[in-house]
mmCIF file of C-alpha atoms in Angstrom:
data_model
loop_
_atom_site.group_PDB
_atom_site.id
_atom_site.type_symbol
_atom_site.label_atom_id
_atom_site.label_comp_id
_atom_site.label_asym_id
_atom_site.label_seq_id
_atom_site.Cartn_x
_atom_site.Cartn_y
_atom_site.Cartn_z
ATOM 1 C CA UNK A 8 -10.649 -39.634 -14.460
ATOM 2 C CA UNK A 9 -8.906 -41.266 -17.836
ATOM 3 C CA UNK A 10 -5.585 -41.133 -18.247
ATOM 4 C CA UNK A 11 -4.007 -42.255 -21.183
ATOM 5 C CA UNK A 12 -5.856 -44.261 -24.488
ATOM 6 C CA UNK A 13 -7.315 -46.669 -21.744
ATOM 7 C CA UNK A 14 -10.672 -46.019 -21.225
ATOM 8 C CA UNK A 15 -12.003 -47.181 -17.432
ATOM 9 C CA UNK A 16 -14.314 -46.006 -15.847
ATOM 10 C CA UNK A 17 -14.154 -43.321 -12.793
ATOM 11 C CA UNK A 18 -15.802 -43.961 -9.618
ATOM 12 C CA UNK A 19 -15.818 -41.411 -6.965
ATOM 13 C CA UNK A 20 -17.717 -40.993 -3.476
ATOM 14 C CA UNK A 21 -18.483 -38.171 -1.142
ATOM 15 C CA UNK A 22 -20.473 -38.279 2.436
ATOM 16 C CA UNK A 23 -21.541 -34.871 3.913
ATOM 17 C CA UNK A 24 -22.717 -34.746 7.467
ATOM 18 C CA UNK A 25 -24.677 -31.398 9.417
ATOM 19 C CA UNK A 26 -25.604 -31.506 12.777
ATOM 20 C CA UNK A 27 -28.314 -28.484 14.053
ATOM 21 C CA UNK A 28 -29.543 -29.398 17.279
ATOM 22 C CA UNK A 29 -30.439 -32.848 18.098
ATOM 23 C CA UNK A 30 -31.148 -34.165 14.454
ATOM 24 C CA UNK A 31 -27.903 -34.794 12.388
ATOM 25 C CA UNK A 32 -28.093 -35.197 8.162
ATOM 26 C CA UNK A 33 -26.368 -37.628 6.599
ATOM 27 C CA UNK A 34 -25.879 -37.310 2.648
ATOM 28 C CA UNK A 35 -23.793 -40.196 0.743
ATOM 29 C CA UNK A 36 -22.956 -40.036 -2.903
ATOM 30 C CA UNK A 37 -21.693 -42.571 -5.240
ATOM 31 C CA UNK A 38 -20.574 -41.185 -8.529
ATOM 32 C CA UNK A 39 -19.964 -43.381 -11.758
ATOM 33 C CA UNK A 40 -18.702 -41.731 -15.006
ATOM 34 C CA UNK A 41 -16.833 -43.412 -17.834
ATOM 35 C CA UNK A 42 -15.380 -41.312 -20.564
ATOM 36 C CA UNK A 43 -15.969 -42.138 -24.612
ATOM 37 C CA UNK A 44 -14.279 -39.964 -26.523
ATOM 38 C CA UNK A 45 -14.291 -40.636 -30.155
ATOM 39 C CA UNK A 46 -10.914 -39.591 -30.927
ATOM 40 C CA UNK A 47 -9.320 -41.400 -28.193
ATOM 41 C CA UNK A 48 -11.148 -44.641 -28.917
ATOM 42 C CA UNK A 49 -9.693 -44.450 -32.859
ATOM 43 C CA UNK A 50 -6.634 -43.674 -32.088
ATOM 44 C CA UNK A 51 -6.534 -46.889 -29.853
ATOM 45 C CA UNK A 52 -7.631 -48.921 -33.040
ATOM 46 C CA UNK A 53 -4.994 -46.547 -35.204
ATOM 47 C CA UNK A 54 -2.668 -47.714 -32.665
ATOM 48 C CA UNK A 55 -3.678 -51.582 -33.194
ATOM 49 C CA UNK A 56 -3.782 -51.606 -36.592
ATOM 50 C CA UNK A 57 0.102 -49.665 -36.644
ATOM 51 C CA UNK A 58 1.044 -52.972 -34.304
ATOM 52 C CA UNK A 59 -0.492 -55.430 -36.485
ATOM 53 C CA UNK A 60 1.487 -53.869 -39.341
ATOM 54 C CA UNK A 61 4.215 -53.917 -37.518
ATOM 55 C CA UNK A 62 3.579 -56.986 -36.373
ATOM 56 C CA UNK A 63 2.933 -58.686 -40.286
ATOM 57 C CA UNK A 64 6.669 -56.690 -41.536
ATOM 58 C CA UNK A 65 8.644 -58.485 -38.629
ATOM 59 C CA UNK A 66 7.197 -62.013 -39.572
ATOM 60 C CA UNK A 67 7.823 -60.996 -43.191
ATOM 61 C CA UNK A 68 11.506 -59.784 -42.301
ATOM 62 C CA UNK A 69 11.936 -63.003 -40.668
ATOM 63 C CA UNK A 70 10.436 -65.450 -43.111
ATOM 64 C CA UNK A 71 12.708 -64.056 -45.762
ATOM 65 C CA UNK A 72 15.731 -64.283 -43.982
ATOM 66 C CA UNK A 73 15.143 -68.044 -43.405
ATOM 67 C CA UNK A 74 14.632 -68.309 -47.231
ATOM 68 C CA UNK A 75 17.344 -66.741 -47.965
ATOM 69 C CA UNK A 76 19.611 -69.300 -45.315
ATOM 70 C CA UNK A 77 17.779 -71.925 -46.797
ATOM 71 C CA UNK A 78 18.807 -70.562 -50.193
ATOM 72 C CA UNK A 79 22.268 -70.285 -49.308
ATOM 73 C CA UNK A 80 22.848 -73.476 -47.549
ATOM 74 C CA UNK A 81 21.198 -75.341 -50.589
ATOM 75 C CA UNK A 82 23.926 -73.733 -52.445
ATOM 76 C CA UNK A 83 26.695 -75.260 -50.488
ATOM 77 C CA UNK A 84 25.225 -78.573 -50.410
ATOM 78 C CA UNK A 85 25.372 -77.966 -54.503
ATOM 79 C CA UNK A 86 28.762 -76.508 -54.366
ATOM 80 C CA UNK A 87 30.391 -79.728 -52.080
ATOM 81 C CA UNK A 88 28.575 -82.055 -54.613
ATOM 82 C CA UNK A 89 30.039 -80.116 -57.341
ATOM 83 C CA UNK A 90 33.925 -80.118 -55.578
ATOM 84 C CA UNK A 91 33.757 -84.058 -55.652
ATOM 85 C CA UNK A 92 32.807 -84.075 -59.450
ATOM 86 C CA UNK A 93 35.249 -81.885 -60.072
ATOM 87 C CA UNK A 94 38.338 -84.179 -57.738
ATOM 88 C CA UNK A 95 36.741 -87.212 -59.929
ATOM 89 C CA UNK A 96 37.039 -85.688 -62.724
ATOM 90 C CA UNK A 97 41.173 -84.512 -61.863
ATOM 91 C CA UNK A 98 41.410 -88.072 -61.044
ATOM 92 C CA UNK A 99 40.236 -89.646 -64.112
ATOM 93 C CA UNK A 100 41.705 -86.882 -66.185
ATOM 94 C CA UNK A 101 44.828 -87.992 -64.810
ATOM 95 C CA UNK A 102 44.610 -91.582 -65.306
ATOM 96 C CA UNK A 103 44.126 -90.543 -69.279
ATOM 97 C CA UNK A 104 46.922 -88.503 -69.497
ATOM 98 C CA UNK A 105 48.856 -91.613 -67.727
ATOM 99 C CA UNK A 106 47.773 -94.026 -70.073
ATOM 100 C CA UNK A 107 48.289 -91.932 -73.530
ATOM 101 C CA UNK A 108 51.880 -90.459 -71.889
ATOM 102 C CA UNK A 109 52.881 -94.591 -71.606
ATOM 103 C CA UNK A 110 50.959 -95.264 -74.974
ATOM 104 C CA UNK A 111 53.319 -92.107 -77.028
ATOM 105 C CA UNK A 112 56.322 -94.208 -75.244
ATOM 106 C CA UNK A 113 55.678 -97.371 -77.093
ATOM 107 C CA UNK A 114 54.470 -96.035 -80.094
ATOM 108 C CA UNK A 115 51.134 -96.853 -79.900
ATOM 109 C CA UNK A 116 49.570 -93.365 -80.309
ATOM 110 C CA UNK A 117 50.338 -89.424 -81.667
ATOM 111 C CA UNK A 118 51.574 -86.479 -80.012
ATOM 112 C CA UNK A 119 48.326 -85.023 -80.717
ATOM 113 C CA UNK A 120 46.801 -87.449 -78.349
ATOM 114 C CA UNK A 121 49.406 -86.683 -75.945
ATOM 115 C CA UNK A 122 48.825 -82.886 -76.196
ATOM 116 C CA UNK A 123 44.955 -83.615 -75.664
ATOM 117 C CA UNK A 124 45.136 -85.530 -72.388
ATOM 118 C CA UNK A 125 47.119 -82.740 -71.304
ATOM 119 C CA UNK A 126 44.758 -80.333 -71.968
ATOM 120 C CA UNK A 127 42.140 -82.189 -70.654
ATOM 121 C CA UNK A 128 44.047 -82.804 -67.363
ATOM 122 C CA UNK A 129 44.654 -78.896 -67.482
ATOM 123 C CA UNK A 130 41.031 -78.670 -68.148
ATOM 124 C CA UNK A 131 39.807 -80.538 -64.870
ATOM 125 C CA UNK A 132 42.449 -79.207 -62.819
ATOM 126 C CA UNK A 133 40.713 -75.395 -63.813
ATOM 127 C CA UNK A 134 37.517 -76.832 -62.994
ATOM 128 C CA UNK A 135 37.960 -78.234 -59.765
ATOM 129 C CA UNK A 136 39.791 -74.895 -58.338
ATOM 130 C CA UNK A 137 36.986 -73.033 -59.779
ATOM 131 C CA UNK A 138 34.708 -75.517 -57.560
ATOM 132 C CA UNK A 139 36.552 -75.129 -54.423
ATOM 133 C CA UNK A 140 36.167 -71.183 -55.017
ATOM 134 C CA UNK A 141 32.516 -71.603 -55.232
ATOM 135 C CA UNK A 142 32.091 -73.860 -52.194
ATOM 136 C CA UNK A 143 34.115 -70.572 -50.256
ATOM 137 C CA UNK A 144 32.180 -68.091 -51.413
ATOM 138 C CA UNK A 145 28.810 -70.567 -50.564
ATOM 139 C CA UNK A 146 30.323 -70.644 -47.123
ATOM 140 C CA UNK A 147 30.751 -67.041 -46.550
ATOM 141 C CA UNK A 148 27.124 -66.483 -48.042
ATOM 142 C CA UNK A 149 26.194 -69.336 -45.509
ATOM 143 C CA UNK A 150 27.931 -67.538 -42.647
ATOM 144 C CA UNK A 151 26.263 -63.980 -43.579
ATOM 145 C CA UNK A 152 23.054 -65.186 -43.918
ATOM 146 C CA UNK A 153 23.140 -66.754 -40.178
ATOM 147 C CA UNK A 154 24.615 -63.925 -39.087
ATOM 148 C CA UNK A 155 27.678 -65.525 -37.983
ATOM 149 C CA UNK A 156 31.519 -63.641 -37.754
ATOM 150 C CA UNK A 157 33.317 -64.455 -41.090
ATOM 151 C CA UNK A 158 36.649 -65.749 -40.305
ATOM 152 C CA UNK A 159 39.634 -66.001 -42.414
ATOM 153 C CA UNK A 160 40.280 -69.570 -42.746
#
């Protein structure tokens, strides 16, 4: 008999003996009887094709979630590159503000120019925290995209 969507086939056997007087009768059967039911054998394929679906959405699922690491950790390679610029930038910002601060001492140049390498030391300084905020939050996006623990740090 079938049981279940699979579909084999059934054999059975029965042997019947009489005896009346001296002369016995032997009978042997062999029975062979396979099952095809129509709405058994498309649900099977209904059943296949729900797997394959299945089956396509899970490599889908996956495939976007490497993107999106991918993504992510080509976003912290842009926001490290970004938080040197940004320390350059402090540095040389600095120098400036060195060299016009000694040049107002002797003379040699206005408050105004003073006031500007100020600013643009202030300026830098701005940028390069707003650099090392984007490199954390890169991180953290990192981190969730792996599915890794997010730590405070």
């Amino acid at each position: 008999t079938m049981r279940g969507p699979v579909m084999l086939p059934a054999l059975t056997a029965s042997r019947t003996a009489s005896f009346t007087g001296q002369a016995g009768a032997f009978n042997l059967g062999l029975n062979l009887s396979w099952r095809l039911d129509g709405p058994t054998i498309l649900g099977h394929r209904g059943q296949s094709a729900n797997v394959a679906v299945a089956s396509l959405a899970l490599e889908k699922v996956r495939m976007a979630a490497r993107d999106q690491i991918n993504s992510d950790y080509q976003a912290l390679t842009a926001a490290l590159i970004k938080v040197k610029a940004a320390e350059a930038q402090v540095q040389a910002a600095g120098r400036a503000r060195t060299v016009a601060a000694t040049r107002y001492d002797v003379g040699a140049t206005t408050q105004i120019d003073l006031i500007q390498a100020d600013r643009d030391l202030f300026s830098a300084e701005v940028q390069h925290i707003q650099a090392k905020s984007d490199l954390a939050s890169a991180r953290v996006a990192v981190k969730l995209s792996a599915g890794l623990p997010i730590g405070l740090e």
